[in-house]
Amino acid sequence: MADTKGFSSIETPGYVGFANLPNQVHRKSVKKGFEFTLMVVGESGLGKSTLVNSLFLTDLYPERIIPDAIEKQKQTVKLEASTVEIEERGVKLRLTVVDTPGFGDAIDNSNSFGAILEYIDEQYERFLRDESGLNRRNIVDNRIHCCFYFISPFGHGLKPLDVEFMKKLHSKVNIVPVIAKADCLTKKEILRLKCRIMQEIESHGIKIYPLPDCDSDEDEDYKEQVKQLKEAVPFAVCGANTLLEVKGKKVRGRLYPWGVVEVENPDHCDFIKLRTMLITHMQDLQEVTQEVHYENYRSDRLAKGIKGKENGVKAERDNSSQVVSNSVLGEKDRILQEKEAELRRMQEMLAQMQARMQAQQ
């Protein structure tokens, strides 16, 4: 009789067991870990680094040196990628944050987004090359899954640079607009600025990351959460890494003469909503990057490659036909020269015969 120790009998008739597949996927995913790449873009002094550190409770820039005004005049846009391994309750996340120091700081910002576009395309190209290679088992995904674009709270909407940047990048990356340093504005000013920004985004045809619609079978709490997140765009946030004591409990916030702005208080700013959006839709951001932005790049790249090959074949055909035509011309010239030489010899022989006949007479 076979030993069945460790196997439980199936009591429910018609039960196979593939309902357990999600648990297998979950265990495998947790073991492998997750990768996510976030890009932050905006002018200097808008609190990008502080917000990122606040979001992930880590210090991504421990040795950052901030340039002075004279250095900023000569500074060009450069990209700095910082990677950190975060573990929470056994789940590992390999987070890469790409910062863009120098963006929007120059007198002429017409080429501010050139380096950023190039970097995004480089990551797509690297992934395409790795995906087409022989060893595809351990491909590192450095593609930009989400871009936080920081908008200054001190204007009356979007600047021309904001519009141009988002129009250049909205077909390549998931853009999430963020109003920086929202503690500078009153609630009415924030609502007015949000409405103005969304109107300008729509009028300029800019496509920002669309939060996915809920399925009909989702629970009501989740539907309400997604509804609130959609209404909060663009997210008005402020960041802080300082722990302060408010009413007997420790909170992260900013201390002002008139009181404390609590970063994680939904009544003070949209920090919690932004973090909720990023965490709960992290998988969707990766899927949109893979299925929309990367596929667009891949199809364009392959189309250009095929066109390039066709042009190469055409050029080769033209070259070969040129060689053939040259050889044909060379053959004709040779025959013509031989005929001319033969004609000269015949003329010389005729001249000699005439000379002898005259001598005989």
Short mmCIF file of C-alpha atoms in Angstrom, two decimals:
data_model
loop_
_atom_site.label_atom_id
_atom_site.label_comp_id
_atom_site.label_asym_id
_atom_site.label_seq_id
_atom_site.Cartn_x
_atom_site.Cartn_y
_atom_site.Cartn_z
CA MET A 1 0.00 0.00 0.00
CA ALA A 2 1.41 3.42 -1.00
CA ASP A 3 2.40 5.88 1.71
CA THR A 4 0.11 8.92 1.57
CA LYS A 5 1.50 10.71 4.59
CA GLY A 6 1.50 14.48 4.07
CA PHE A 7 -1.39 14.42 1.58
CA SER A 8 -4.90 15.29 2.69
CA SER A 9 -7.92 13.75 1.02
CA ILE A 10 -10.14 15.99 -1.02
CA GLU A 11 -13.47 16.06 0.72
CA THR A 12 -15.36 18.32 -1.70
CA PRO A 13 -16.53 16.49 -4.82
CA GLY A 14 -15.41 18.16 -8.07
CA TYR A 15 -12.58 20.08 -6.37
CA VAL A 16 -9.30 19.87 -8.33
CA GLY A 17 -7.17 22.40 -6.47
CA PHE A 18 -6.16 25.02 -9.04
CA ALA A 19 -7.91 27.64 -6.87
CA ASN A 20 -4.63 27.54 -4.95
CA LEU A 21 -2.67 28.92 -7.94
CA PRO A 22 -2.80 32.59 -6.75
CA ASN A 23 -1.08 31.49 -3.53
CA GLN A 24 1.71 29.90 -5.59
CA VAL A 25 2.13 33.11 -7.61
CA HIS A 26 2.16 35.10 -4.38
CA ARG A 27 4.88 32.92 -2.81
CA LYS A 28 7.00 33.06 -5.98
CA SER A 29 6.63 36.85 -6.28
CA VAL A 30 7.56 37.40 -2.62
CA LYS A 31 10.60 35.15 -3.00
CA LYS A 32 11.74 36.93 -6.18
CA GLY A 33 11.02 40.43 -4.93
CA PHE A 34 9.76 43.44 -6.85
CA GLU A 35 11.41 46.14 -8.96
CA PHE A 36 10.16 49.69 -9.46
CA THR A 37 11.76 52.74 -11.05
CA LEU A 38 10.47 56.21 -10.24
CA MET A 39 11.60 59.41 -11.95
CA VAL A 40 11.20 62.79 -10.26
CA VAL A 41 11.32 65.91 -12.42
CA GLY A 42 10.96 69.54 -11.42
CA GLU A 43 12.83 72.73 -10.69
CA SER A 44 15.30 72.89 -7.82
CA GLY A 45 13.90 73.74 -4.40
CA LEU A 46 10.46 72.15 -4.85
CA GLY A 47 11.14 69.39 -2.30
CA LYS A 48 11.56 66.41 -4.66
CA SER A 49 14.24 64.64 -2.58
CA THR A 50 12.38 65.29 0.70
CA LEU A 51 9.13 63.89 -0.70
CA VAL A 52 10.79 60.72 -2.03
CA ASN A 53 12.52 60.12 1.31
CA SER A 54 9.19 60.67 3.08
CA LEU A 55 7.34 58.27 0.78
CA PHE A 56 9.68 55.34 1.32
CA LEU A 57 11.02 56.20 4.82
CA THR A 58 14.61 56.11 3.61
CA ASP A 59 17.49 58.46 2.84
CA LEU A 60 18.34 58.20 -0.84
CA TYR A 61 20.63 61.23 -0.94
CA PRO A 62 22.91 61.12 2.15
CA GLU A 63 25.83 62.95 0.53
CA ARG A 64 24.12 65.38 -1.83
CA ILE A 65 25.88 68.70 -2.45
CA ILE A 66 23.58 71.53 -3.50
CA PRO A 67 25.22 73.88 -6.07
CA ASP A 68 25.11 77.65 -5.59
CA ALA A 69 23.63 80.17 -8.05
CA ILE A 70 26.90 80.63 -10.01
CA GLU A 71 27.33 76.88 -10.51
CA LYS A 72 23.68 76.55 -11.58
CA GLN A 73 24.29 78.99 -14.45
CA LYS A 74 26.75 76.54 -16.02
CA GLN A 75 24.95 73.37 -14.89
CA THR A 76 23.24 71.21 -17.50
CA VAL A 77 20.53 68.64 -16.86
CA LYS A 78 22.06 65.41 -15.64
CA LEU A 79 20.37 62.29 -14.36
CA GLU A 80 21.24 60.55 -11.12
CA ALA A 81 19.87 57.08 -10.38
CA SER A 82 19.85 55.91 -6.75
CA THR A 83 18.87 52.34 -5.90
CA VAL A 84 17.86 51.06 -2.48
CA GLU A 85 16.58 47.69 -1.27
CA ILE A 86 13.52 48.05 0.97
CA GLU A 87 12.03 45.16 2.92
CA GLU A 88 8.68 45.25 4.69
CA ARG A 89 7.08 42.18 6.29
CA GLY A 90 9.21 39.84 4.22
CA VAL A 91 8.44 41.57 0.91
CA LYS A 92 11.50 43.00 -0.86
CA LEU A 93 11.34 46.02 -3.16
CA ARG A 94 14.27 47.14 -5.30
CA LEU A 95 13.48 50.84 -5.67
CA THR A 96 15.38 53.00 -8.15
CA VAL A 97 14.76 56.76 -8.04
CA VAL A 98 16.03 58.81 -10.99
CA ASP A 99 16.51 62.47 -10.09
CA THR A 100 17.03 65.27 -12.62
CA PRO A 101 19.14 68.02 -11.01
CA GLY A 102 19.50 71.09 -13.20
CA PHE A 103 16.07 70.80 -14.83
CA GLY A 104 14.51 74.22 -15.36
CA ASP A 105 17.35 76.08 -13.61
CA ALA A 106 19.08 77.56 -16.68
CA ILE A 107 18.27 80.88 -18.34
CA ASP A 108 17.44 79.04 -21.59
CA ASN A 109 15.50 75.84 -20.81
CA SER A 110 14.64 74.95 -24.41
CA ASN A 111 16.73 71.78 -24.24
CA SER A 112 16.05 70.82 -20.62
CA PHE A 113 14.17 67.63 -21.49
CA GLY A 114 16.61 66.35 -24.16
CA ALA A 115 18.74 64.41 -21.66
CA ILE A 116 15.61 63.01 -19.95
CA LEU A 117 14.12 61.77 -23.23
CA GLU A 118 17.45 60.20 -24.14
CA TYR A 119 17.68 58.43 -20.77
CA ILE A 120 14.16 56.96 -21.07
CA ASP A 121 14.89 55.70 -24.60
CA GLU A 122 18.21 54.22 -23.42
CA GLN A 123 16.41 52.13 -20.79
CA TYR A 124 13.90 50.89 -23.37
CA GLU A 125 16.74 50.08 -25.76
CA ARG A 126 18.67 48.20 -23.07
CA PHE A 127 15.59 46.17 -22.14
CA LEU A 128 14.91 45.39 -25.82
CA ARG A 129 18.51 44.26 -26.28
CA ASP A 130 18.41 42.07 -23.14
CA GLU A 131 15.03 40.65 -24.14
CA SER A 132 16.40 39.72 -27.57
CA GLY A 133 19.55 38.13 -26.13
CA LEU A 134 20.31 34.51 -25.36
CA ASN A 135 20.13 34.75 -21.55
CA ARG A 136 16.77 36.29 -20.66
CA ARG A 137 16.40 34.76 -17.21
CA ASN A 138 17.86 37.56 -15.08
CA ILE A 139 16.88 40.72 -16.95
CA VAL A 140 17.06 43.83 -14.75
CA ASP A 141 14.16 46.16 -15.51
CA ASN A 142 15.37 49.78 -15.31
CA ARG A 143 12.58 51.21 -17.45
CA ILE A 144 10.85 54.26 -15.95
CA HIS A 145 7.52 53.03 -14.58
CA CYS A 146 6.31 56.37 -13.21
CA CYS A 147 7.32 60.02 -13.42
CA PHE A 148 6.36 62.48 -10.70
CA TYR A 149 6.30 65.90 -12.36
CA PHE A 150 6.55 68.68 -9.75
CA ILE A 151 4.63 71.86 -10.46
CA SER A 152 5.49 75.07 -8.63
CA PRO A 153 2.77 76.34 -6.25
CA PHE A 154 3.80 79.96 -6.80
CA GLY A 155 2.36 80.38 -10.31
CA HIS A 156 -1.19 80.51 -11.63
CA GLY A 157 -1.07 77.18 -13.42
CA LEU A 158 1.35 75.47 -15.79
CA LYS A 159 4.42 77.24 -17.18
CA PRO A 160 5.38 76.85 -20.86
CA LEU A 161 8.22 74.54 -19.76
CA ASP A 162 5.73 72.32 -17.88
CA VAL A 163 3.50 72.03 -20.95
CA GLU A 164 6.38 71.30 -23.35
CA PHE A 165 7.92 68.70 -21.04
CA MET A 166 4.70 66.76 -20.49
CA LYS A 167 3.82 66.87 -24.20
CA LYS A 168 7.24 65.45 -25.07
CA LEU A 169 7.08 62.66 -22.48
CA HIS A 170 3.42 61.64 -22.16
CA SER A 171 3.78 59.00 -24.91
CA LYS A 172 6.87 57.47 -23.26
CA VAL A 173 6.16 57.34 -19.53
CA ASN A 174 3.33 57.45 -16.95
CA ILE A 175 3.19 61.08 -15.79
CA VAL A 176 1.71 61.89 -12.37
CA PRO A 177 1.45 65.68 -11.81
CA VAL A 178 2.30 66.84 -8.29
CA ILE A 179 1.85 70.32 -6.80
CA ALA A 180 4.92 70.83 -4.61
CA LYS A 181 5.09 72.64 -1.26
CA ALA A 182 1.31 72.68 -0.90
CA ASP A 183 1.63 74.02 2.66
CA CYS A 184 2.27 77.44 1.05
CA LEU A 185 -1.36 77.59 -0.12
CA THR A 186 -4.76 77.75 1.54
CA LYS A 187 -7.36 75.08 0.78
CA LYS A 188 -9.26 77.39 -1.58
CA GLU A 189 -6.03 78.29 -3.43
CA ILE A 190 -5.16 74.59 -3.80
CA LEU A 191 -8.59 73.76 -5.26
CA ARG A 192 -8.37 76.72 -7.66
CA LEU A 193 -4.86 75.73 -8.77
CA LYS A 194 -5.87 72.08 -9.24
CA CYS A 195 -8.82 73.06 -11.46
CA ARG A 196 -6.63 75.40 -13.51
CA ILE A 197 -3.90 72.78 -14.02
CA MET A 198 -6.37 70.07 -15.08
CA GLN A 199 -8.03 72.48 -17.54
CA GLU A 200 -4.66 73.33 -19.08
CA ILE A 201 -3.63 69.65 -19.24
CA GLU A 202 -6.86 68.86 -21.09
CA SER A 203 -6.66 71.87 -23.42
CA HIS A 204 -3.07 71.03 -24.46
CA GLY A 205 -3.95 67.37 -25.09
CA ILE A 206 -1.53 66.08 -22.44
CA LYS A 207 -2.09 62.46 -21.37
CA ILE A 208 -1.32 61.87 -17.71
CA TYR A 209 -1.48 58.46 -16.01
CA PRO A 210 -5.16 57.42 -15.90
CA LEU A 211 -6.12 55.56 -12.76
CA PRO A 212 -7.85 52.33 -13.86
CA ASP A 213 -11.60 52.06 -13.44
CA CYS A 214 -12.94 49.66 -10.83
CA ASP A 215 -14.64 46.41 -11.79
CA SER A 216 -18.28 45.99 -10.86
CA ASP A 217 -17.44 43.22 -8.38
CA GLU A 218 -14.99 45.36 -6.37
CA ASP A 219 -15.97 46.21 -2.81
CA GLU A 220 -17.43 49.63 -2.08
CA ASP A 221 -14.51 50.81 0.08
CA TYR A 222 -12.05 50.26 -2.77
CA LYS A 223 -14.35 52.03 -5.25
CA GLU A 224 -14.59 55.02 -2.92
CA GLN A 225 -10.80 55.05 -2.48
CA VAL A 226 -10.20 55.11 -6.26
CA LYS A 227 -12.85 57.83 -6.66
CA GLN A 228 -11.07 60.01 -4.07
CA LEU A 229 -7.68 59.40 -5.72
CA LYS A 230 -9.02 60.46 -9.13
CA GLU A 231 -10.51 63.62 -7.64
CA ALA A 232 -7.19 64.46 -5.90
CA VAL A 233 -5.18 64.71 -9.16
CA PRO A 234 -2.90 66.69 -9.33
CA PHE A 235 -1.76 65.70 -5.84
CA ALA A 236 -0.96 68.69 -3.61
CA VAL A 237 1.79 67.45 -1.30
CA CYS A 238 4.50 68.47 1.12
CA GLY A 239 7.26 66.28 2.52
CA ALA A 240 9.08 66.15 5.84
CA ASN A 241 11.46 63.74 7.53
CA THR A 242 11.41 65.38 10.96
CA LEU A 243 9.49 63.73 13.79
CA LEU A 244 7.52 66.19 15.91
CA GLU A 245 5.35 65.66 18.97
CA VAL A 246 1.74 66.76 18.50
CA LYS A 247 -0.86 66.08 21.20
CA GLY A 248 1.31 63.44 22.81
CA LYS A 249 2.09 61.45 19.67
CA LYS A 250 5.02 61.50 17.22
CA VAL A 251 4.21 62.70 13.70
CA ARG A 252 6.26 63.61 10.68
CA GLY A 253 5.67 67.21 9.83
CA ARG A 254 6.88 70.79 9.44
CA LEU A 255 6.90 73.20 12.37
CA TYR A 256 5.76 76.78 11.67
CA PRO A 257 5.17 79.70 14.09
CA TRP A 258 1.42 79.21 13.66
CA GLY A 259 1.38 75.43 14.05
CA VAL A 260 2.45 72.08 12.59
CA VAL A 261 1.75 70.73 9.10
CA GLU A 262 1.37 66.97 9.46
CA VAL A 263 2.56 65.24 6.32
CA GLU A 264 0.44 62.14 6.87
CA ASN A 265 -2.73 64.03 7.77
CA PRO A 266 -5.19 63.94 4.80
CA ASP A 267 -6.70 67.25 5.96
CA HIS A 268 -3.32 68.98 5.56
CA CYS A 269 -2.13 67.63 2.18
CA ASP A 270 -2.47 64.77 -0.35
CA PHE A 271 0.68 62.93 0.77
CA ILE A 272 -1.25 59.84 1.94
CA LYS A 273 -3.30 59.80 -1.28
CA LEU A 274 -0.16 60.00 -3.42
CA ARG A 275 1.49 57.16 -1.51
CA THR A 276 -1.72 55.08 -1.68
CA MET A 277 -1.94 55.65 -5.43
CA LEU A 278 1.69 54.62 -5.93
CA ILE A 279 1.53 51.50 -3.75
CA THR A 280 -1.92 50.20 -4.76
CA HIS A 281 -1.34 50.85 -8.48
CA MET A 282 2.35 49.93 -8.67
CA GLN A 283 1.54 46.77 -10.64
CA ASP A 284 -0.71 48.69 -13.04
CA LEU A 285 2.00 51.31 -13.61
CA GLN A 286 4.39 48.51 -14.58
CA GLU A 287 1.81 46.89 -16.85
CA VAL A 288 1.04 50.16 -18.66
CA THR A 289 4.78 50.72 -19.11
CA GLN A 290 5.18 47.21 -20.56
CA GLU A 291 2.03 46.98 -22.67
CA VAL A 292 1.72 50.58 -23.91
CA HIS A 293 4.89 52.69 -23.71
CA TYR A 294 7.46 49.92 -24.21
CA GLU A 295 5.43 48.24 -26.98
CA ASN A 296 5.17 51.59 -28.79
CA TYR A 297 8.94 52.04 -28.55
CA ARG A 298 9.57 48.43 -29.57
CA SER A 299 7.30 48.57 -32.63
CA ASP A 300 8.84 51.89 -33.75
CA ARG A 301 12.33 50.54 -33.20
CA LEU A 302 11.67 47.34 -35.13
CA ALA A 303 9.94 49.29 -37.93
CA LYS A 304 12.98 51.56 -38.24
CA GLY A 305 15.25 48.51 -38.20
CA ILE A 306 13.31 46.85 -41.04
CA LYS A 307 13.27 50.12 -43.00
CA GLY A 308 17.01 50.48 -42.42
CA LYS A 309 17.59 46.94 -43.69
CA GLU A 310 15.43 47.63 -46.76
CA ASN A 311 17.41 50.81 -47.43
CA GLY A 312 20.62 48.83 -46.98
CA VAL A 313 19.47 46.15 -49.42
CA LYS A 314 18.40 48.85 -51.89
CA ALA A 315 21.76 50.61 -51.55
CA GLU A 316 23.57 47.30 -52.04
CA ARG A 317 21.43 46.58 -55.11
CA ASP A 318 22.18 50.05 -56.46
CA ASN A 319 25.89 49.55 -55.84
CA SER A 320 25.89 46.16 -57.55
CA SER A 321 23.97 47.54 -60.53
CA GLN A 322 26.46 50.41 -60.67
CA VAL A 323 29.33 47.91 -60.72
CA VAL A 324 27.60 45.93 -63.49
CA SER A 325 26.96 49.07 -65.51
CA ASN A 326 30.56 50.16 -65.02
CA SER A 327 31.78 46.75 -66.17
CA VAL A 328 29.47 46.93 -69.20
CA LEU A 329 30.78 50.40 -70.02
CA GLY A 330 34.33 49.14 -69.60
CA GLU A 331 33.70 46.27 -72.03
CA LYS A 332 32.21 48.65 -74.62
CA ASP A 333 35.17 51.02 -74.31
CA ARG A 334 37.60 48.14 -74.81
CA ILE A 335 35.82 46.90 -77.96
CA LEU A 336 35.65 50.46 -79.31
CA GLN A 337 39.37 51.00 -78.70
CA GLU A 338 40.21 47.71 -80.45
CA LYS A 339 38.11 48.71 -83.47
CA GLU A 340 39.77 52.14 -83.61
CA ALA A 341 43.24 50.50 -83.49
CA GLU A 342 42.24 48.08 -86.27
CA LEU A 343 40.93 50.99 -88.36
CA ARG A 344 44.21 52.86 -87.91
CA ARG A 345 46.19 49.79 -89.04
CA MET A 346 44.02 49.43 -92.13
CA GLN A 347 44.48 53.15 -92.94
CA GLU A 348 48.25 52.75 -92.57
CA MET A 349 48.26 49.66 -94.88
CA LEU A 350 46.16 51.56 -97.44
CA ALA A 351 48.55 54.52 -97.30
CA GLN A 352 51.55 52.17 -97.86
CA MET A 353 49.87 50.50 -100.87
CA GLN A 354 49.12 53.90 -102.44
CA ALA A 355 52.74 54.95 -101.89
CA ARG A 356 54.08 51.80 -103.67
CA MET A 357 51.69 52.26 -106.62
CA GLN A 358 52.86 55.85 -107.06
CA ALA A 359 56.51 54.70 -106.93
CA GLN A 360 55.93 52.11 -109.66
CA GLN A 361 54.36 54.69 -111.96
#
